[in-house]
Coordinates of C-alpha atoms (C1' of nucleotides) in Angstrom, one line a residue:
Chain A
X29 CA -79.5 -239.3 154.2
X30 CA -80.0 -238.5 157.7
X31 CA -83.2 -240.8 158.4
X32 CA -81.6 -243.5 161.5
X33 CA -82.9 -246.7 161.2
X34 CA -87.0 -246.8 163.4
X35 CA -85.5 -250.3 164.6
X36 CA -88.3 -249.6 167.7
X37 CA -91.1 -248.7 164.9
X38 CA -90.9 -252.1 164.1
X39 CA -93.5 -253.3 162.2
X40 CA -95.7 -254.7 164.6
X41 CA -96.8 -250.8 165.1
X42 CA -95.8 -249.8 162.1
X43 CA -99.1 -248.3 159.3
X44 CA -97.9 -249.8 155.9
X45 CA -98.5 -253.5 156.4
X46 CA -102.3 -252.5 158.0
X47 CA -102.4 -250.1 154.4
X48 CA -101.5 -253.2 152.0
X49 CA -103.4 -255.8 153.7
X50 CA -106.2 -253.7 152.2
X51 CA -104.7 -252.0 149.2
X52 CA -101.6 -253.5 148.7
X53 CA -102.7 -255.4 145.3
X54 CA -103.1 -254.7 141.8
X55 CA -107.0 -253.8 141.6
X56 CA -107.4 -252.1 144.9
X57 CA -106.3 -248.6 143.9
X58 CA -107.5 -249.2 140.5
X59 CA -111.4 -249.3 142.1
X60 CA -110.6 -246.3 143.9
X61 CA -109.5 -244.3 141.0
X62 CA -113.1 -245.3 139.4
X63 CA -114.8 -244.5 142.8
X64 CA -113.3 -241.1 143.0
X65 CA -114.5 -240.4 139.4
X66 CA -117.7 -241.2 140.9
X67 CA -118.2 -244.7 139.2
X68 CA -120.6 -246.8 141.3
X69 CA -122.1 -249.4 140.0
X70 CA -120.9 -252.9 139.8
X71 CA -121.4 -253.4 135.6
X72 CA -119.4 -249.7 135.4
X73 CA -116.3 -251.2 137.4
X74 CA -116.6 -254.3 135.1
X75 CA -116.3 -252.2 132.1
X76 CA -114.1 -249.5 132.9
X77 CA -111.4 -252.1 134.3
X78 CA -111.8 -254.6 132.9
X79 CA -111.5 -256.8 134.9
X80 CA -113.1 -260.5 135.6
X81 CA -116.5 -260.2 137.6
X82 CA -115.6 -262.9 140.4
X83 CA -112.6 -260.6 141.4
X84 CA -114.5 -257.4 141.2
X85 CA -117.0 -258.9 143.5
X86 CA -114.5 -260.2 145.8
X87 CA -112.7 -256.6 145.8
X88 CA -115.5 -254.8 146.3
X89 CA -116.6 -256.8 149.3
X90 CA -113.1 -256.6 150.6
X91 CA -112.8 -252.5 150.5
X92 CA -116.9 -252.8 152.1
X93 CA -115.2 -255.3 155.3
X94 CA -112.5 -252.4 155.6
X95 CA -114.9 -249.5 155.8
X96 CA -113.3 -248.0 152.4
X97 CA -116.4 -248.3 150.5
X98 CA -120.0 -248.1 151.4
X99 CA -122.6 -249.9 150.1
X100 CA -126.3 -248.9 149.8
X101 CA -129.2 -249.1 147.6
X102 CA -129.0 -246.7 144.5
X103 CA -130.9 -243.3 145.5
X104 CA -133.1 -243.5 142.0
X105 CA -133.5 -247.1 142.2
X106 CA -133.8 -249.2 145.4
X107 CA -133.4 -252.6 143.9
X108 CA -130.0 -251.4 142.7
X109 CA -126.9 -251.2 144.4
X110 CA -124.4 -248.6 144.9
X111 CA -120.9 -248.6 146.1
X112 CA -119.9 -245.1 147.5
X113 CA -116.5 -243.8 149.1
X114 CA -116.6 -243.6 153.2
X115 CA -114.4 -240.9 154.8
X116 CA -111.7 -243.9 155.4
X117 CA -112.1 -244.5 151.5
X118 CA -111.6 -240.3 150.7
X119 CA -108.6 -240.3 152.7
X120 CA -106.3 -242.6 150.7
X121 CA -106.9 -239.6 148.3
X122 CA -103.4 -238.3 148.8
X123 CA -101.8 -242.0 148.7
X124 CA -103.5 -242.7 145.1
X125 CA -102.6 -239.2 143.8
X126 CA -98.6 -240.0 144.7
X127 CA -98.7 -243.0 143.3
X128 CA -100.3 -242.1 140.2
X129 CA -98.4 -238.5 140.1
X130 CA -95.2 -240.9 140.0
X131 CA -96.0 -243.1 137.5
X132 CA -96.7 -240.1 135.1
X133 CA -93.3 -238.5 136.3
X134 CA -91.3 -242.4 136.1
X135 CA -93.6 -242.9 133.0
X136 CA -91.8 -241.9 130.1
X137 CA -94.6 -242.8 127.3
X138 CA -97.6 -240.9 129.7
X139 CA -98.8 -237.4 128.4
X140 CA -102.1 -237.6 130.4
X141 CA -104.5 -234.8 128.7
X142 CA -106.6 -234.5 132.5
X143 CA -105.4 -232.9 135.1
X144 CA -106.1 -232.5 138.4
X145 CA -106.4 -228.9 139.2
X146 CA -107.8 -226.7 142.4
X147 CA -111.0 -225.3 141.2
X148 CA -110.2 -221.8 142.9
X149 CA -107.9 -220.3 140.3
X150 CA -108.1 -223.5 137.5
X151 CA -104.2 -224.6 138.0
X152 CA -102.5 -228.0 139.0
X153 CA -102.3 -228.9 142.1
X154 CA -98.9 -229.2 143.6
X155 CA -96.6 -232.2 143.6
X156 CA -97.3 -234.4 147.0
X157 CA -94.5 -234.2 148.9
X158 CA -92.8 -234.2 152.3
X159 CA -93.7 -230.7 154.3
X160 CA -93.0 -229.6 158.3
X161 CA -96.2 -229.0 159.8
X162 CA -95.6 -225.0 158.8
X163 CA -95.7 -226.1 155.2
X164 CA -91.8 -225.6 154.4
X165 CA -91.1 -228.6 151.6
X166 CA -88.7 -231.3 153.0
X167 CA -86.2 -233.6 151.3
X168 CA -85.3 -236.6 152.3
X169 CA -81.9 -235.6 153.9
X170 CA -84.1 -233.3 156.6
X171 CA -86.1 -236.2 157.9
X172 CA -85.2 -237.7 161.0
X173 CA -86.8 -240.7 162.8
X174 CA -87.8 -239.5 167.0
X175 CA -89.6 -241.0 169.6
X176 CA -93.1 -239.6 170.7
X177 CA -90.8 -239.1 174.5
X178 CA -88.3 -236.8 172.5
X179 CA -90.7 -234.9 170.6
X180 CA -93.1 -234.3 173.0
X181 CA -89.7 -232.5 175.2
X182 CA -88.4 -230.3 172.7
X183 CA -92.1 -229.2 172.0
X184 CA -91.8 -227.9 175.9
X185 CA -88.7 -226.5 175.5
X186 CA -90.1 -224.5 172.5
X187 CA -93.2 -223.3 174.7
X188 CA -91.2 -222.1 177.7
X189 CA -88.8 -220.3 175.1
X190 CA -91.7 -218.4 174.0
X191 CA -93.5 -217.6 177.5
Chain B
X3 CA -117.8 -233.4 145.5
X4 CA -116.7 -231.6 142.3
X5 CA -114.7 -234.2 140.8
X6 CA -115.9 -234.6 137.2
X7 CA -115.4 -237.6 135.7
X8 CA -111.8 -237.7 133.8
X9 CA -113.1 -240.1 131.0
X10 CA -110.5 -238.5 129.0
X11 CA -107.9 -239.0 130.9
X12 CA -108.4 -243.2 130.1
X13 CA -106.4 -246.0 132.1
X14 CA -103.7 -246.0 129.1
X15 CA -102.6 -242.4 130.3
X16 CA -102.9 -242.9 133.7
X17 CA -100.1 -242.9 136.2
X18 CA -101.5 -245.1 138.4
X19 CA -101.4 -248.8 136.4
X20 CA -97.4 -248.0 135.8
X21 CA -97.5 -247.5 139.2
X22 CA -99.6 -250.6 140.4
X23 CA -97.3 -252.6 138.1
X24 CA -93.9 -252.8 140.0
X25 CA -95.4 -251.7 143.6
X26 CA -99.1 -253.4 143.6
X27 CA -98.4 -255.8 145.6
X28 CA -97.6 -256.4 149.4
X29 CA -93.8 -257.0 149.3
X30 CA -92.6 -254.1 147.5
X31 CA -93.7 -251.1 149.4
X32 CA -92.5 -253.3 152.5
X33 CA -89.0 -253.9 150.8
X34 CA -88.9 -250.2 149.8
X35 CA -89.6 -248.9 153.5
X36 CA -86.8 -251.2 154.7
X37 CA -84.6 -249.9 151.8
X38 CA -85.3 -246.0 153.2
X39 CA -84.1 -247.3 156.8
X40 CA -80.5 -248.0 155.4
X41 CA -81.5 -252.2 155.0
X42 CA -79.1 -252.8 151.8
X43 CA -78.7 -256.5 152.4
X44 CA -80.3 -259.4 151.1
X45 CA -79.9 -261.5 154.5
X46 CA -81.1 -258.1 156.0
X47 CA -84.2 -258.0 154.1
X48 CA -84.9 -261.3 154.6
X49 CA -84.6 -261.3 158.7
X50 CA -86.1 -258.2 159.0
X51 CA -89.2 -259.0 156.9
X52 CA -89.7 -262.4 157.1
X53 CA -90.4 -263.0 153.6
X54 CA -89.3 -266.2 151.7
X55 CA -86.0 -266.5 149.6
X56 CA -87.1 -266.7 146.2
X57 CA -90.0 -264.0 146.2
X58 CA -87.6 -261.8 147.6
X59 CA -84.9 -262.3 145.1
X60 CA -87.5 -262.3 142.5
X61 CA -88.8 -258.9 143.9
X62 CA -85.3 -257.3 144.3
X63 CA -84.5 -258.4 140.9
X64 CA -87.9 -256.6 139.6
X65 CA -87.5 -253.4 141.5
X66 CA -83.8 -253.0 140.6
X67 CA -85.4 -254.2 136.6
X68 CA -87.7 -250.7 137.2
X69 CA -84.8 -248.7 138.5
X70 CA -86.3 -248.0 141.5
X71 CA -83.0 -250.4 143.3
X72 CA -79.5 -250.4 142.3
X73 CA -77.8 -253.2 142.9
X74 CA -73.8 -253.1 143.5
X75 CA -70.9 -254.3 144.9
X76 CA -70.3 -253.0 148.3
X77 CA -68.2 -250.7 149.8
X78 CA -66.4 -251.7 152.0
X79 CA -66.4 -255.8 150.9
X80 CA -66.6 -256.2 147.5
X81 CA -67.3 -259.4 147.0
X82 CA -70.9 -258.9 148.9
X83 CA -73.9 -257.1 147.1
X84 CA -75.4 -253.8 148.3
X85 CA -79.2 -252.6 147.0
X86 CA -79.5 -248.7 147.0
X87 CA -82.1 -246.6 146.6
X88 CA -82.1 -244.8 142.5
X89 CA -83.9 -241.2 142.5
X90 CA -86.7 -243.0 140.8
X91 CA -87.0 -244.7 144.2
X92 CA -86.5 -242.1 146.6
X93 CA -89.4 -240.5 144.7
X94 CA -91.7 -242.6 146.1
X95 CA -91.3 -242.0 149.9
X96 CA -94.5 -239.4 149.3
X97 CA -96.4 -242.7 148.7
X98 CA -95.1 -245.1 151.1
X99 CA -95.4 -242.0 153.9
X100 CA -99.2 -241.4 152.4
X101 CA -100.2 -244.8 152.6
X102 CA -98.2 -245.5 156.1
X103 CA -100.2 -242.3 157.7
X104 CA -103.4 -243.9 156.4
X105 CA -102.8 -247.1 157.9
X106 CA -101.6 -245.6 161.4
X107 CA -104.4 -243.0 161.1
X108 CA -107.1 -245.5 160.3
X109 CA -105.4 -248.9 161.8
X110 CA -107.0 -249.1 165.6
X111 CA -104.7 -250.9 167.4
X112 CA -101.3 -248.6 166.3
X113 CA -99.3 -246.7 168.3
X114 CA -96.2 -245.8 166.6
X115 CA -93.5 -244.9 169.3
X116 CA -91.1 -243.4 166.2
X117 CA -92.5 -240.6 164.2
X118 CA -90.8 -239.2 161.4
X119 CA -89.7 -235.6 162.0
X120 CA -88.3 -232.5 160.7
X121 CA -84.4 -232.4 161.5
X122 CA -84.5 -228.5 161.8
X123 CA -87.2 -228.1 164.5
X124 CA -87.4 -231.8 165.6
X125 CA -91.3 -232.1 165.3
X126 CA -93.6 -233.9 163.2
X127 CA -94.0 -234.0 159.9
X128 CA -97.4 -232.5 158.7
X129 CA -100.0 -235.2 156.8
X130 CA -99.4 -236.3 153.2
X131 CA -101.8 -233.6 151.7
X132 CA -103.3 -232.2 149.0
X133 CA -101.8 -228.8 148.3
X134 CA -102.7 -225.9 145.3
X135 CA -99.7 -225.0 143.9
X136 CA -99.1 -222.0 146.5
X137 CA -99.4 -224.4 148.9
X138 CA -102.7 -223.8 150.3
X139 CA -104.8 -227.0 151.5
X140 CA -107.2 -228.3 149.1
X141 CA -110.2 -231.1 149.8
X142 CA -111.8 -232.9 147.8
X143 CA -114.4 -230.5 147.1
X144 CA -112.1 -227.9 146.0
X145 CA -111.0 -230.6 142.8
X146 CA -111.6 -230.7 139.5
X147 CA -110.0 -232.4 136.3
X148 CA -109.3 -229.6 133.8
X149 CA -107.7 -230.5 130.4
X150 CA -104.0 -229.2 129.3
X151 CA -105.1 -227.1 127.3
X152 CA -107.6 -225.6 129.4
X153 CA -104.9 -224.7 132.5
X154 CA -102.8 -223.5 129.4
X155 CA -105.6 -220.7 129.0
X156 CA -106.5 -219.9 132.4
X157 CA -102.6 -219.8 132.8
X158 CA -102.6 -216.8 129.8
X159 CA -105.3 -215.2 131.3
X160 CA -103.8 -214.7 134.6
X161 CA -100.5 -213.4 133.2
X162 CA -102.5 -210.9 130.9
X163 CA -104.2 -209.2 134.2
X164 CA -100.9 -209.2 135.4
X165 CA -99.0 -207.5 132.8
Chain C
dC12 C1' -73.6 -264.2 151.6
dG13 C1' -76.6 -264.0 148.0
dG14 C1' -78.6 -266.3 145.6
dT15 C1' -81.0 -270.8 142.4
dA16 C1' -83.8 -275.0 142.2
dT17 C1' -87.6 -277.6 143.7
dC18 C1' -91.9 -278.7 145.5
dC19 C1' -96.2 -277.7 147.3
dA20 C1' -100.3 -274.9 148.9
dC21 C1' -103.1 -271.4 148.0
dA22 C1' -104.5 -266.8 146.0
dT23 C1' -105.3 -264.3 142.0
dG24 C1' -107.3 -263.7 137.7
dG25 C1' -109.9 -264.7 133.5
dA26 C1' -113.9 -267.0 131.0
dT27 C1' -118.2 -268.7 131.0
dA28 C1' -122.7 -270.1 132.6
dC29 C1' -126.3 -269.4 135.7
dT30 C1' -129.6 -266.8 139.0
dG31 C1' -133.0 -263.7 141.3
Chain D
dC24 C1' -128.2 -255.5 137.3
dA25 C1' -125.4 -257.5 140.6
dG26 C1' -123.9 -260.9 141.6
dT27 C1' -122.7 -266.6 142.5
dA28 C1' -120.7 -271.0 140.8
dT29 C1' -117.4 -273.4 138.3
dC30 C1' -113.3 -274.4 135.9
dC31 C1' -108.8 -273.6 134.6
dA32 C1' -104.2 -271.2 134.2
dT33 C1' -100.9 -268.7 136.3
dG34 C1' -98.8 -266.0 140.1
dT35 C1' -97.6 -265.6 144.8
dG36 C1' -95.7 -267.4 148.8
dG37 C1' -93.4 -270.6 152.1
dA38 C1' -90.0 -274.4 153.1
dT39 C1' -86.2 -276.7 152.2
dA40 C1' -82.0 -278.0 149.8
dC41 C1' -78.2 -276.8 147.3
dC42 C1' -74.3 -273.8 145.2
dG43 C1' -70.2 -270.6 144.3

DNA sequence: CGGTATCCACATGGATACTG
DNA sequence: CAGTATCCATGTGGATACCG
């Protein structure tokens, strides 16, 4: 493959370490999913998870320092408490839906009966993958690592080509 | 948003736990990006991502267990040991790119000097997205879990007004 | 070079009891 | 209902020494 090692994107600037800091554990994603199927409250986490209440609280406090989850008093009831996704929180939409989309193609035993599907004309949505900002699908061997410096010149260049 | 909740679709079909399981945890994604820059050595790893010895042998030894590593002789000196990306690993650079985006996008202090690009026209590659099957964008409010059997319908349908 | 073997500190995780 | 407090077991992680 043609991606050169991003020896200057070290990791110092690099996204993935600030991503798992937050979500780069076992029950993380895991309250998400529940979250995005517009689970809540603390007792539905508990039982949809399973898992132990000291963790979940600790989680959920986590993703609340991070900004990934809000947390509120219920709309119904006020002396409850409601854990809702922030914009920061939809975002990692994409990031949970690769994951899970490649543990159900890695999977071998998983025939999941839900799908996700765009409500528009009722079918799957596609596979995430790599795309050029015109949408063309990429593959590994197309990707190359540039500096901002490089890219920002051949974007000129393209301009003045087309003035 | 219109996500329904995909009660059906339980935790025991889900993608996302086989996921979580070999790469829910901090090392492995950060293993796996060094992998995608051409890192194949186990001094390598361990210099460039400061991790200790014997977590890092113990997760090269699990990631190559899952497949997503092969571990081989190298080329050009046999006696050392090279770890190479499978297909079941190159699979999940989606992922690692999703969650990485997230982290730059939504991690203040970043400023990536290297960006990954697309070879042909040299300029960024678009967001980690969620795309309908044509390719158009979809948000979260254009979602909805539908079951197999469902799509299979709606999929009958559409071919009927077609033929 | 690519590990294993140890040892230690701390985090994670589960179970249970308690609280406002 | 949404936690906190406590206890315990195991996992994770780092440091260092050693090995073929």
């Amino acid at each position: 493959m043609h991606m050169m090692k991003d020896t200057s994107c070290d990791l110092a600037q690099c996204g993935l370490p600030v991503a798992l800091e937050v979500m780069g554990e076992r029950w993380s994603f895991m309250i998400l999913r529940a979250a995005f199927n517009n689970v809540c409250h603390f007792e539905d986490f508990l039982t949809l998870l399973g898992i132990a209440r000291n963790i979940l609280s600790n989680r959920l406090a986590r993703l609340v320092d991070h900004g990934i989850l809000a947390r509120d008093p219920c709309a119904d009831d006020r002396r409850r408490v409601e854990y809702r996704l922030t914009a920061k929180g939809y975002d990692l939409l994409p990031a949970m839906l690769a994951l899970r989309q490649w543990g159900e193609k890695w999977g071998s035993t998983l025939c999941p009966d839900q799908v996700l599907c765009d409500e528009r004309d009722g079918q799957p949505i596609a596979p995430i993958l790599i795309r050029a900002h015109d949408g063309r699908l990429l593959g590994v061997q197309d990707l190359v690592w540039r500096s901002q410096s490089e890219i920002a010149a051949s974007r000129k260049a393209a301009e003045t080509q087309v003035a």
